[in-house]
CSV table of C-alpha atoms in Angstrom, one decimal:
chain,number,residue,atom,x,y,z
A,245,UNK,CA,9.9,44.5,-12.6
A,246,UNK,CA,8.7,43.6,-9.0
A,247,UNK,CA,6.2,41.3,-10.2
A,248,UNK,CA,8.8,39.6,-12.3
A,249,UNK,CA,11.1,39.0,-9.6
A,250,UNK,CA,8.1,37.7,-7.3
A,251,UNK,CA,7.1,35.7,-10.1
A,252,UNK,CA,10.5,34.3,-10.5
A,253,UNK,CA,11.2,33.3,-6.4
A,254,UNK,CA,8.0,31.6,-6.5
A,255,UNK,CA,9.2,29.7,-10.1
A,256,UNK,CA,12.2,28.8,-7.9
A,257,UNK,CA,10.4,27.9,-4.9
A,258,UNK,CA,7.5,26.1,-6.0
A,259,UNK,CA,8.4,22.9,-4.2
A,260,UNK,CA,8.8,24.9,-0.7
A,261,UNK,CA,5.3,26.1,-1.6
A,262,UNK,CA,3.0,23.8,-2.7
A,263,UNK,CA,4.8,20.9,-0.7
A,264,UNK,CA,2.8,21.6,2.6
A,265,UNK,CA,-0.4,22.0,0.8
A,266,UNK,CA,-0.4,19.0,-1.3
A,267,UNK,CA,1.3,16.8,1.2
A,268,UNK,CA,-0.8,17.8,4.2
A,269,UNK,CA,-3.2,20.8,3.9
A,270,UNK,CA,-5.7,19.0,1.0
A,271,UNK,CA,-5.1,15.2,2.7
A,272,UNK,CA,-6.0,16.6,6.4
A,273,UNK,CA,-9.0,18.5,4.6
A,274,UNK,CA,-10.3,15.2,2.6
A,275,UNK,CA,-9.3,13.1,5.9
A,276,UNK,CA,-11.7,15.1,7.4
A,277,UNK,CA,-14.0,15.3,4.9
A,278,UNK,CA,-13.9,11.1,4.6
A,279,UNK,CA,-14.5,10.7,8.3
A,280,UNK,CA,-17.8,12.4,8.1
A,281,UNK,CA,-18.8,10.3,4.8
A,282,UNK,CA,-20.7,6.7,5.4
A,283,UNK,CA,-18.3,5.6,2.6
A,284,UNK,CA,-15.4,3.2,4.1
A,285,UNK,CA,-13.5,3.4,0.5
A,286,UNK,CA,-12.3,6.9,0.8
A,287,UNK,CA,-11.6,6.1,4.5
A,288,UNK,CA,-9.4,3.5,3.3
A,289,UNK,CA,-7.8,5.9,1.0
A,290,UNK,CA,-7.1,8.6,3.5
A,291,UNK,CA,-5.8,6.0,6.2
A,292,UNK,CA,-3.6,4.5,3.2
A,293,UNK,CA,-2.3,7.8,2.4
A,294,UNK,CA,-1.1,9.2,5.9
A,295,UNK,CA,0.4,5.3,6.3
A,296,UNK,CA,2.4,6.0,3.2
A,297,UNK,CA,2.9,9.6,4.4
A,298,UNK,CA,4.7,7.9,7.3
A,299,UNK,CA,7.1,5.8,5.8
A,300,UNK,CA,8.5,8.6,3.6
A,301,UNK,CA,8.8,10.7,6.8
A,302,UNK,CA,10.5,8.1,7.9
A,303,UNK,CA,12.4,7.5,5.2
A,304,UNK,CA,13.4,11.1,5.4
A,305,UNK,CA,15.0,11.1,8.8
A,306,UNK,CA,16.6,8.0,8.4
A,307,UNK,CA,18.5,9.1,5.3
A,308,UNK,CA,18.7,12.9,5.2
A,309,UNK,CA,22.4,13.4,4.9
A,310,UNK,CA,22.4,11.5,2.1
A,311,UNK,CA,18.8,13.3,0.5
A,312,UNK,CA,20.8,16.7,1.2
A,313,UNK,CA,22.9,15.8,-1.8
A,314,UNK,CA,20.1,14.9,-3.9
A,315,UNK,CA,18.9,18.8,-5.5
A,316,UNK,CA,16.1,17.0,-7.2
A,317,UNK,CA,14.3,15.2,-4.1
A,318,UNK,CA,12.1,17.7,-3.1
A,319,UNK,CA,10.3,17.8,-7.0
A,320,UNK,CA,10.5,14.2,-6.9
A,321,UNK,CA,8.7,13.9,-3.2
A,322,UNK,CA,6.4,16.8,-4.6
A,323,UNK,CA,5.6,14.8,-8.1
A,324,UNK,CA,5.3,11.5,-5.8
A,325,UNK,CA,3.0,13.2,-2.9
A,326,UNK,CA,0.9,14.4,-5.6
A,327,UNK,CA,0.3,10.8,-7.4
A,328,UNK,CA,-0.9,9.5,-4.0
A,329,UNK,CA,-3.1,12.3,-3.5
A,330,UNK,CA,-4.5,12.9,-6.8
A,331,UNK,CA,-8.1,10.9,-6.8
A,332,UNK,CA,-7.9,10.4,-10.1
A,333,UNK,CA,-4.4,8.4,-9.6
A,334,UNK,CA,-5.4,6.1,-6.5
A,335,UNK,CA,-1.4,6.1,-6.1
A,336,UNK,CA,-1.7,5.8,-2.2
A,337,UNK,CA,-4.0,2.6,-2.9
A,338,UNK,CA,-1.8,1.3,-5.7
A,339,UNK,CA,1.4,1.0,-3.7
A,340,UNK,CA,-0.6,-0.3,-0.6
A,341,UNK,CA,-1.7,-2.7,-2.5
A,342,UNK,CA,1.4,-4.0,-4.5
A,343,UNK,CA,3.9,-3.4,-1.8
A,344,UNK,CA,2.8,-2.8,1.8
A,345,UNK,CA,0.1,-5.0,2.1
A,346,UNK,CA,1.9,-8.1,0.8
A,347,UNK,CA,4.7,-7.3,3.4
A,348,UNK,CA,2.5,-7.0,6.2
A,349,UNK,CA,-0.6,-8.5,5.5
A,350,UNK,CA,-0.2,-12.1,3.3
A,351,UNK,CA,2.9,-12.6,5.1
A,352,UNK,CA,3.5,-16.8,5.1
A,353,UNK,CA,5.1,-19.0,7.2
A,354,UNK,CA,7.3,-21.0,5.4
A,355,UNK,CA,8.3,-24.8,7.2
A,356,UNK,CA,12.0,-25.9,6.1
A,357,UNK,CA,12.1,-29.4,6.7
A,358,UNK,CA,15.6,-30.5,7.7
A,359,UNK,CA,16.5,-33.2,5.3
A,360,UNK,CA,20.0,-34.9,5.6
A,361,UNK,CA,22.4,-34.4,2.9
A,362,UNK,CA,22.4,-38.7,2.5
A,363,UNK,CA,18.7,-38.3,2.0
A,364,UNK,CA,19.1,-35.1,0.0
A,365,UNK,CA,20.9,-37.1,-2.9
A,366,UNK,CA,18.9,-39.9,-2.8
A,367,UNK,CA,15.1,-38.7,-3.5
A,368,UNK,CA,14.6,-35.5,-5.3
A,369,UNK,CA,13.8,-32.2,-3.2
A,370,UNK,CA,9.8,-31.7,-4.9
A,371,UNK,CA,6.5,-30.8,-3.8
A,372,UNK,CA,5.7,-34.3,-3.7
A,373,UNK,CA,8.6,-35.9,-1.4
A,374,UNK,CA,7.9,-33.0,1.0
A,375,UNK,CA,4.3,-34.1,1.4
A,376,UNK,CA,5.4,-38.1,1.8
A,377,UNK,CA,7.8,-37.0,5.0
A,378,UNK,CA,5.2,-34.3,6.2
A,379,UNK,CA,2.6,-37.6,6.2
A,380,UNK,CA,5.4,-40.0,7.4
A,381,UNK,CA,6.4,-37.6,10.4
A,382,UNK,CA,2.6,-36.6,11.3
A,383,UNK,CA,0.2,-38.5,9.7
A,384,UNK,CA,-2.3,-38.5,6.8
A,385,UNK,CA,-4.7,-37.0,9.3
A,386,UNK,CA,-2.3,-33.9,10.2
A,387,UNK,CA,-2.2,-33.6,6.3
A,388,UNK,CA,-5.7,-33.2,5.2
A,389,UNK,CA,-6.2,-30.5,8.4
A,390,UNK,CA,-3.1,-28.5,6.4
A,391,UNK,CA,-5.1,-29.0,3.0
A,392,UNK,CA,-8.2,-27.7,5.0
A,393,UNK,CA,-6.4,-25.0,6.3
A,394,UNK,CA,-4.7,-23.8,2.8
A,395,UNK,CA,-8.2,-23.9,1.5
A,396,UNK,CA,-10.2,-22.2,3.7
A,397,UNK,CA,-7.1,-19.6,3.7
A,398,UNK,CA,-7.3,-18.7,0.1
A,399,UNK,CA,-11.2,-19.1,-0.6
A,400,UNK,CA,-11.5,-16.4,2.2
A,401,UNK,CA,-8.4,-14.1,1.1
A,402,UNK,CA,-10.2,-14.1,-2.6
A,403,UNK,CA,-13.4,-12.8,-1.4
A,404,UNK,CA,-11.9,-9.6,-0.2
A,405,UNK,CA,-11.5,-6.9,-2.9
A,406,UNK,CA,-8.3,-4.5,-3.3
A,407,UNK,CA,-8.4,-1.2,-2.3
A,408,UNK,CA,-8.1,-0.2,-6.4
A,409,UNK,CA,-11.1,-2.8,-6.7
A,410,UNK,CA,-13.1,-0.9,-4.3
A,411,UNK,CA,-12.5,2.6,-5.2
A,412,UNK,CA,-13.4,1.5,-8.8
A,413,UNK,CA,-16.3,0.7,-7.9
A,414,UNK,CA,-17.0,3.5,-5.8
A,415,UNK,CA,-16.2,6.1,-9.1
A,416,UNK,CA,-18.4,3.5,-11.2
A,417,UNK,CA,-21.2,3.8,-9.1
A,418,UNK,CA,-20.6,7.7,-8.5
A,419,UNK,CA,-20.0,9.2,-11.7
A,420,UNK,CA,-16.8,10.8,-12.5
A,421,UNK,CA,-16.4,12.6,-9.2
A,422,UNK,CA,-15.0,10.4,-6.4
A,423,UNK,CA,-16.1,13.1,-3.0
A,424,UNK,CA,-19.0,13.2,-4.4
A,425,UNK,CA,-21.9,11.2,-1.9
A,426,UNK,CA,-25.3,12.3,-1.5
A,427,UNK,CA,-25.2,10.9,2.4
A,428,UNK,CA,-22.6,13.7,3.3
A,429,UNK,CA,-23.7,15.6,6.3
A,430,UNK,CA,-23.3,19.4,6.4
């Protein structure tokens, strides 16, 4: 009967329990384990992972009375926590990837021309009659340096591979186990 009961408070408290271990024991022990490795991919995913960590810490804080109200946030941080750790998930590296990194990274700055409302009506508001006044106000000169500058921009943004690119690769080139690298020092 004591066993039961114990078995039962853990049933109840699994969240309490294996929420430090899979949010920070295992990560801090890979961390570790990545900064001794020669391989920048699972440094990448580490480093992505505590960056993540961060903004659901924060997100925490900010809105805790209203997460107090929420009895299933702590399975659903657990479930979450454990798709960005999991190797075999790359979470951390798929939601860098779709959603911080376009925020931060790729951000663009976008140049609203002011056009009159007279003008407005009279030629239509395309690609085209915003590259006429860009030439008109600075010159076909100042255009073909923008051209040069789009193009140089997105030859060198396409050579760079993904975090889920690279860690592909890694596992392709590793066999199934992604900690796995003969250079690890003991």
């Amino acid at each position: 009967m004591g066993s039961g009961s114990f078995l039962k408070v853990v049933a109840n408290n699994i969240d309490v329990l294996a929420g430090p271990l899979i949010s920070l024991a295992y990560p801090l022990y890979a961390s570790v384990r990545a900064i001794e490795t020669k391989n920048p991919v699972d440094d990448q995913q580490w480093l992505t992972y505590w960056v993540l960590y961060s903004f659901i810490t924060l997100f925490e804080l900010t809105f805790a009375p209203i997460i107090e109200w929420l009895p299933f946030w702590s399975y659903a941080k657990l479930f979450f926590n454990c798709w960005l750790v999991l190797p075999w998930f790359n979470g951390a590296a798929y939601v860098y990837d779709h959603f911080v990194r376009p925020i931060f990274v790729n951000r663009q700055i976008v140049n609203v021309w002011y056009v009159s409302r007279k003008e407005k009506l009279s030629k239509p508001d395309d690609v085209l009659s915003a590259a006429e006044r860009y030439i008109e106000l600075n010159g076909p000169e100042a255009f073909e340096k923008l051209i040069g500058k789009s193009t140089k921009a997105s030859k060198s943004s396409g050579m760079r591979r993904s975090i889920l690119e690279e860690a592909e690769a890694e596992r392709e080139s590793l066999g199934e186990n992604p900690f796995y690298d003969k250079n690890y020092r003991y």
